[in-house]
XYZ file of C-alpha atoms in Angstrom:
520
model
C 65.482 125.428 17.995
C 69.277 126.501 17.808
C 71.210 124.870 20.324
C 71.959 127.807 21.929
C 68.190 128.670 22.115
C 67.487 125.474 23.963
C 70.404 126.205 26.105
C 68.823 129.531 27.034
C 65.190 127.877 26.954
C 66.816 124.774 29.439
C 68.110 127.376 31.777
C 64.802 129.635 31.721
C 63.236 126.204 32.605
C 65.402 125.150 35.505
C 65.013 128.559 37.109
C 61.328 128.336 36.819
C 60.826 125.120 38.718
C 63.330 126.444 41.259
C 60.698 129.085 41.774
C 57.629 126.825 41.813
C 55.464 127.119 45.335
C 55.025 124.311 47.331
C 50.957 124.242 46.722
C 51.740 123.596 42.805
C 50.518 120.885 40.650
C 54.075 120.340 39.418
C 55.958 121.089 42.965
C 57.734 117.600 44.238
C 58.402 117.360 47.742
C 61.936 115.861 47.639
C 64.082 117.815 49.263
C 66.398 120.521 47.900
C 69.890 119.609 46.679
C 72.051 119.019 49.983
C 75.360 118.397 48.525
C 77.958 120.574 50.645
C 81.750 121.584 49.905
C 84.233 119.446 50.768
C 86.122 120.301 54.003
C 89.264 121.461 52.120
C 87.269 123.854 50.079
C 85.035 125.597 52.004
C 86.406 129.306 51.672
C 85.069 132.338 50.060
C 86.278 131.254 46.495
C 83.729 128.297 46.285
C 81.009 129.655 47.492
C 78.804 129.439 50.834
C 77.127 126.898 51.945
C 73.597 128.550 51.255
C 74.076 129.062 47.616
C 75.054 125.403 47.562
C 71.399 124.380 48.900
C 70.191 127.228 46.618
C 71.541 126.185 43.237
C 73.400 123.244 43.385
C 76.798 122.577 43.714
C 78.699 125.397 43.619
C 81.467 126.443 40.844
C 84.968 126.944 42.229
C 87.416 129.375 41.320
C 90.775 128.430 39.796
C 93.700 130.299 41.939
C 94.902 131.305 38.719
C 91.355 132.223 36.962
C 88.983 134.262 38.417
C 86.221 132.480 36.061
C 87.936 128.649 37.316
C 87.953 125.897 34.778
C 84.245 124.995 34.459
C 81.157 125.846 32.872
C 78.201 125.299 34.930
C 75.476 123.880 32.695
C 71.607 123.758 34.851
C 69.947 120.875 34.875
C 66.458 121.055 33.765
C 64.601 117.509 34.854
C 61.734 118.248 37.465
C 62.315 117.003 40.884
C 61.234 113.845 41.588
C 63.795 110.793 41.533
C 62.976 108.187 38.999
C 62.636 105.500 41.793
C 58.628 106.962 41.975
C 58.099 105.972 38.027
C 59.677 102.736 38.562
C 58.455 101.216 41.950
C 55.935 99.309 40.143
C 56.742 98.879 36.654
C 59.996 99.478 34.421
C 58.037 101.305 31.621
C 58.990 105.345 31.783
C 61.398 106.664 29.707
C 62.371 110.571 28.945
C 60.243 111.685 26.010
C 59.651 114.459 23.473
C 56.271 114.166 23.430
C 55.621 114.520 26.975
C 58.079 117.137 26.621
C 60.350 115.849 29.681
C 63.587 117.281 29.801
C 67.254 115.899 31.181
C 67.494 113.217 33.825
C 68.596 115.314 36.938
C 67.122 115.938 40.151
C 65.971 119.414 41.367
C 68.889 122.081 41.633
C 71.106 120.139 40.232
C 74.417 121.545 38.520
C 76.772 120.005 35.788
C 80.087 120.969 35.520
C 81.517 120.546 32.099
C 85.546 121.124 31.224
C 85.584 125.447 30.387
C 88.618 125.157 28.013
C 88.646 123.528 24.369
C 91.114 120.529 23.810
C 93.859 120.717 21.947
C 93.003 119.206 18.629
C 95.454 117.073 16.341
C 94.786 116.274 13.051
C 93.592 112.225 12.089
C 94.852 112.469 8.593
C 93.278 109.415 6.422
C 95.991 107.012 5.980
C 96.130 105.366 1.734
C 98.156 102.398 2.705
C 98.921 101.880 -0.909
C 100.160 105.630 -1.362
C 101.935 106.120 1.524
C 103.880 102.838 1.264
C 104.923 104.020 -2.019
C 106.008 107.428 -0.806
C 107.532 106.295 2.652
C 110.542 105.018 0.370
C 112.010 106.110 -2.213
C 114.638 103.606 -3.510
C 114.262 103.901 -7.370
C 114.816 107.673 -7.076
C 118.026 108.465 -4.918
C 118.995 111.614 -4.300
C 115.782 112.984 -5.602
C 112.913 114.861 -3.898
C 109.933 112.915 -2.414
C 107.025 112.180 -4.518
C 104.055 114.673 -4.110
C 101.054 112.769 -2.744
C 99.124 112.729 -5.761
C 95.330 112.070 -4.440
C 96.055 115.725 -2.356
C 96.962 117.543 -5.135
C 94.090 116.449 -7.459
C 91.696 116.802 -4.546
C 92.570 120.593 -3.679
C 92.175 120.761 -7.851
C 88.517 118.955 -7.403
C 87.634 121.117 -4.427
C 88.503 124.769 -6.712
C 86.192 123.291 -9.244
C 83.336 122.338 -6.837
C 83.716 125.187 -4.586
C 79.724 125.196 -3.506
C 79.329 121.988 -2.585
C 82.929 121.945 -0.742
C 81.559 125.219 1.228
C 78.043 122.982 2.141
C 80.684 120.083 2.786
C 82.187 122.416 5.408
C 79.439 123.066 7.062
C 77.629 120.034 8.080
C 78.812 117.609 10.439
C 77.905 114.126 12.284
C 77.581 113.253 15.735
C 77.777 109.464 16.243
C 76.507 107.046 18.789
C 78.605 103.981 18.535
C 77.333 100.942 19.918
C 74.384 99.941 17.787
C 75.308 102.303 15.256
C 78.898 101.689 14.134
C 79.804 98.516 15.752
C 78.097 95.428 18.145
C 80.822 95.263 21.059
C 83.584 94.400 19.401
C 81.797 93.077 15.955
C 81.964 95.628 13.312
C 78.508 96.720 11.846
C 79.627 96.633 8.048
C 78.141 99.858 6.949
C 80.075 102.044 9.655
C 83.397 101.489 8.141
C 82.037 102.162 4.824
C 80.383 105.548 6.041
C 83.755 106.280 7.721
C 85.871 105.315 4.889
C 83.725 108.173 2.535
C 83.592 110.895 5.580
C 87.364 110.563 6.057
C 88.068 111.523 2.271
C 86.679 108.438 -0.003
C 84.316 110.855 -2.058
C 84.007 112.573 -5.026
C 85.649 116.147 -3.471
C 88.341 113.927 -1.717
C 87.248 116.227 1.333
C 86.876 115.294 5.219
C 83.651 115.699 6.407
C 83.614 116.633 10.448
C 82.623 113.694 12.548
C 83.018 113.402 15.921
C 81.868 109.946 18.325
C 79.352 110.806 21.719
C 79.093 107.528 23.465
C 77.470 106.658 26.471
C 79.506 103.915 26.846
C 82.558 103.982 29.277
C 84.697 102.471 31.241
C 88.440 102.706 29.468
C 90.525 105.617 29.170
C 89.701 107.690 25.980
C 93.026 106.372 24.451
C 92.467 103.220 24.755
C 88.950 103.346 23.543
C 89.520 105.352 20.456
C 92.498 102.591 19.479
C 90.167 99.636 19.735
C 87.126 101.595 18.028
C 90.221 102.276 15.323
C 90.955 98.833 15.170
C 87.417 97.437 14.377
C 86.499 100.222 12.376
C 89.671 100.380 10.233
C 89.759 104.348 10.477
C 91.486 107.043 12.127
C 89.423 107.877 15.572
C 91.341 110.568 17.365
C 90.629 111.221 21.358
C 90.440 114.494 20.040
C 86.958 113.741 18.289
C 85.883 111.307 20.858
C 83.212 111.388 23.804
C 82.568 108.935 26.190
C 79.862 109.622 29.250
C 82.121 110.444 31.591
C 84.478 112.943 29.300
C 82.953 116.043 30.404
C 83.067 114.672 34.456
C 86.568 115.714 34.432
C 85.580 119.109 35.089
C 84.843 117.254 38.446
C 88.086 116.644 39.654
C 88.489 120.438 40.572
C 85.652 119.706 42.786
C 86.655 116.840 45.188
C 89.992 115.383 46.106
C 88.938 112.086 47.700
C 86.320 109.846 45.653
C 84.586 106.240 45.356
C 84.771 105.421 41.908
C 82.464 102.780 41.155
C 82.226 100.604 37.580
C 84.285 99.039 34.780
C 86.390 96.362 34.440
C 89.250 95.600 37.073
C 90.635 98.935 37.733
C 90.521 100.770 34.809
C 88.075 103.092 35.859
C 90.698 104.368 38.636
C 92.728 105.164 35.997
C 89.893 107.596 34.255
C 89.832 109.492 37.522
C 93.542 109.935 37.496
C 93.717 110.639 33.962
C 91.645 113.274 34.909
C 93.103 114.429 37.688
C 91.509 113.159 41.016
C 93.716 113.126 43.643
C 92.567 110.691 46.062
C 90.719 107.582 44.575
C 89.084 104.684 46.009
C 87.467 101.679 44.562
C 85.021 99.106 45.941
C 87.914 96.450 45.937
C 90.032 99.134 48.401
C 87.266 98.859 50.811
C 86.411 95.135 50.663
C 90.036 94.327 51.109
C 90.071 96.938 54.209
C 86.772 95.091 55.512
C 85.918 92.027 53.994
C 82.558 91.649 55.849
C 81.072 94.980 54.576
C 79.854 92.715 51.036
C 79.218 89.567 53.004
C 78.242 87.711 49.721
C 81.488 88.696 47.762
C 84.148 85.947 47.189
C 87.283 88.245 47.544
C 90.439 86.325 45.558
C 94.385 86.845 47.165
C 95.324 88.165 43.737
C 92.214 91.024 43.897
C 93.499 91.796 47.388
C 97.066 92.347 46.507
C 95.754 95.103 43.992
C 93.625 97.158 46.202
C 94.697 99.605 47.929
C 93.300 99.004 51.704
C 93.218 101.690 54.859
C 91.060 102.506 57.702
C 88.165 104.132 55.951
C 87.220 104.886 59.439
C 89.494 107.830 59.037
C 88.385 109.090 55.381
C 86.054 111.359 54.303
C 84.938 110.315 50.881
C 83.479 113.344 49.301
C 81.935 112.164 46.137
C 80.681 108.613 44.619
C 81.135 108.605 40.993
C 79.859 105.740 38.759
C 81.902 106.305 35.862
C 80.519 102.312 34.076
C 78.534 100.114 34.497
C 79.010 97.961 38.003
C 80.327 94.307 37.681
C 79.147 93.679 40.702
C 75.899 94.743 41.553
C 75.768 93.385 45.478
C 79.049 95.018 46.436
C 78.835 98.202 44.652
C 75.285 98.782 45.860
C 75.936 97.679 49.354
C 78.779 100.440 49.821
C 77.162 103.204 48.213
C 74.198 102.806 50.145
C 76.515 102.728 53.816
C 78.175 106.173 51.808
C 74.977 107.964 51.059
C 73.628 106.823 54.717
C 76.840 107.812 56.384
C 77.814 111.226 58.138
C 79.686 112.842 55.305
C 81.139 110.043 53.759
C 82.924 108.595 56.522
C 82.110 104.483 56.476
C 80.641 102.998 59.617
C 78.458 105.755 60.881
C 74.845 106.140 60.496
C 74.091 110.055 59.972
C 70.808 111.446 61.948
C 69.666 113.273 59.001
C 70.128 111.358 55.525
C 69.642 114.752 53.877
C 72.155 117.100 55.507
C 75.136 115.083 56.058
C 74.485 113.197 52.318
C 77.436 113.229 49.742
C 76.729 113.442 46.493
C 75.937 111.052 43.621
C 77.588 111.554 39.991
C 76.359 108.967 37.281
C 78.276 109.194 34.079
C 74.969 107.968 31.994
C 71.503 106.837 32.215
C 70.458 104.773 29.267
C 68.409 101.722 30.963
C 68.958 99.281 28.076
C 72.632 99.062 25.701
C 72.776 97.115 22.705
C 75.878 94.242 22.749
C 76.596 91.089 21.224
C 73.466 89.114 22.518
C 70.733 89.673 20.299
C 67.904 91.787 22.982
C 69.818 94.893 24.623
C 71.405 94.333 28.237
C 70.697 96.222 31.456
C 73.037 99.089 31.525
C 73.662 101.747 34.042
C 70.416 103.353 34.363
C 69.100 100.529 35.346
C 71.602 100.122 38.376
C 70.629 103.984 39.257
C 67.340 103.132 39.271
C 67.681 100.277 41.494
C 70.092 102.697 44.078
C 67.038 105.436 43.976
C 64.467 102.756 45.289
C 67.101 100.979 47.580
C 67.533 104.648 49.316
C 64.023 105.975 49.213
C 62.748 102.477 50.964
C 65.638 102.842 53.856
C 65.174 106.461 54.572
C 61.966 107.791 53.442
C 63.190 110.722 50.603
C 63.973 110.867 47.348
C 67.672 110.498 46.116
C 68.866 113.735 44.938
C 71.549 112.511 42.185
C 73.205 113.903 39.232
C 73.119 112.402 35.706
C 76.253 112.961 32.845
C 75.592 111.468 29.718
C 72.968 111.561 26.515
C 70.191 113.217 26.447
C 71.417 115.540 29.314
C 72.303 119.072 28.129
C 75.496 119.560 29.340
C 77.273 116.694 27.376
C 75.666 118.624 23.839
C 77.109 121.804 25.070
C 80.450 119.884 25.722
C 80.133 118.389 22.085
C 79.860 121.834 20.639
C 83.128 122.166 22.224
C 84.848 119.065 20.825
C 83.102 119.533 17.269
C 84.413 123.382 17.061
C 87.641 122.019 17.928
C 87.593 119.541 15.131
C 86.657 121.593 12.788
C 89.661 123.525 13.197
C 91.781 120.912 13.051
C 90.705 119.800 9.679
C 89.640 123.438 7.797
C 90.630 125.801 9.930
C 87.555 127.128 11.073
C 86.863 127.297 14.795
C 83.016 127.188 14.715
C 80.249 124.972 14.941
C 78.698 123.886 11.336
C 74.801 124.451 10.618
C 73.609 121.684 9.622
C 74.522 118.807 12.380
C 73.266 115.413 12.443
C 72.734 113.372 15.202
C 72.719 109.234 14.224
C 71.671 106.729 17.145
C 69.866 103.747 17.660
C 68.579 104.517 21.503
C 65.526 107.008 21.058
C 65.265 107.878 24.768
C 68.880 109.176 25.130
C 70.338 109.404 21.313
C 66.976 111.080 19.923
C 65.037 112.990 22.819
C 68.871 114.750 23.375
C 69.310 115.667 19.457
C 65.901 116.752 19.265
C 66.008 118.951 22.193
C 69.247 120.750 21.190
C 68.273 121.372 17.337
C 70.415 119.109 15.651
C 69.205 116.680 12.803
C 68.456 113.149 14.305
C 68.680 109.929 12.261
C 67.413 106.671 14.067
C 68.721 103.542 12.756
C 67.935 100.034 12.568
C 70.272 98.425 13.809
C 70.766 98.259 17.928
C 67.989 99.564 20.434
C 65.061 100.765 18.282
C 63.250 97.860 16.355
C 60.087 99.190 16.311
C 57.569 100.705 13.451
C 58.207 103.593 11.236
C 59.430 105.754 13.608
C 59.311 106.015 17.565
C 56.348 107.335 19.170
C 57.447 108.701 22.380
C 61.252 110.679 20.875
C 60.560 110.279 16.847
C 63.641 111.064 15.150
C 63.066 114.343 13.123
C 64.997 113.645 9.908
C 64.237 109.997 9.855
C 64.164 106.261 10.241
C 67.033 104.399 8.293
C 67.940 100.768 8.171
C 71.701 101.311 9.105
C 74.509 104.485 9.494
C 75.016 104.461 5.680
C 71.531 105.232 4.608
C 71.177 107.736 6.903
C 74.447 109.235 6.379
C 74.241 109.370 2.403
C 70.208 110.684 2.715
C 72.201 113.553 5.159
C 74.996 114.473 2.261
C 72.656 114.043 -0.550
C 70.457 116.937 0.969
C 73.085 119.056 1.607
C 75.493 118.621 -1.314
C 73.200 117.483 -3.771
C 71.617 113.930 -5.559
C 74.526 114.111 -7.683
C 76.797 113.642 -4.849
C 79.310 110.479 -5.483
C 80.511 108.182 -2.560
C 83.668 107.098 -3.816
C 87.048 109.068 -5.097
C 87.726 108.309 -8.406
C 91.665 108.448 -8.818
C 90.449 108.942 -12.785
C 90.221 112.614 -12.571
C 93.995 112.635 -13.106
C 93.824 113.914 -16.295
C 97.585 112.045 -17.218
C 95.700 108.796 -16.830
C 93.420 110.249 -20.112
C 90.345 108.152 -18.585
C 92.104 105.077 -17.585
C 92.035 103.438 -14.020
C 94.918 104.572 -11.631
C 97.790 101.994 -11.709
C 97.410 102.740 -7.812
C 94.206 101.005 -7.898
């Protein structure tokens, strides 16, 4: 099934779920989405309240464009909250075999940015060659030496035109943690794969690849710089998607938001870059009223860097969980206070926990995440399930919530936008290659999402998955591999031929007469 057909099918499934009669066996008694429009946006261009209650969050219209700058992607999950599954046993997960779809609540919609990001080509750098070309002290007054590698690669590509066409019709989408790195520690095959895809191959051609991670908590530029340093390869922000990257579209909806998670105040920086106007973090609230988090030891340094104010006079319009919480007790207490408040005003308790509830968004839903520790650690999904269980215990109703990240359809549609832009940067063709390979280590996110979106999925054993021949719940459709190098080279041999070589050979230069290059 292609990505486009899956999108249509998902939309149909969502519409069918919306029309399910109350006595249907699949009908849930959870309340419909009650996310309201913020007071400063309650005009006709943002849709009526009835439309929001019926179809989830309305898509606002931009003052300069009748269609706005966001795309609405319907959620495709059944209505029940995940807390129902986990109240007694933490065992269930999204499954292709059981034909579950995404993680989201009934009637939800996930806005993603409409316009494509502007791509900038991240060229391969051959340090020894570039150093020789950067200063031509031995040839004063002479034109600079031409980059021999590029000239030779162009000629080789002319000879192997069929392989070049196939290379331009394939692309790789990489999860990061557990596939290319473990935290800050390099998985050696990850560097080798990127060397090859960035041009160190028989054709000297760049094979398109992007990074799609449920990791989060830092601005994209900071994360790509860190990743490039670890992998010793260029990584551009224009080929990089964190779990909260598509959430930049939500800045068009909400002015005052609570942003949760991440180290220090990095997630505030992320939200500012995304265009959110009034950003509150938990420390701001604790600095205003320390009694709101009775078990928190709040330092003078933290207080000095906070932005306290009288939050009884502030209407927080939405909650954004951008990254893993560093303080579960404080973050959960503040989130629960807001979810039970009257339209996001602290110090109040709503008479109706549904009609006055503000929306809450999570950037991803993974239960586990591979780190430098030998056993995967709990991730944002565990935090969300805890919130769902507490909310239901206190109010008696399921918590409606919206979850981005893999395996949610919106994330894959956004990946299409990024991949098409990166294809344009590399090869001057703004399109999605026909053969896309998702390489991941987590069957419940990387594999189930890729399978449902129509990609070829490769499961590696260097992260979360440590099972048998394949995952029983979410089997990878292209295969299971020891590491990312085996996955990528197997895919390349299928598309480019068994004789394709995974290293550039400078001896193709006829001047050398078969001798190794003096550059090597």
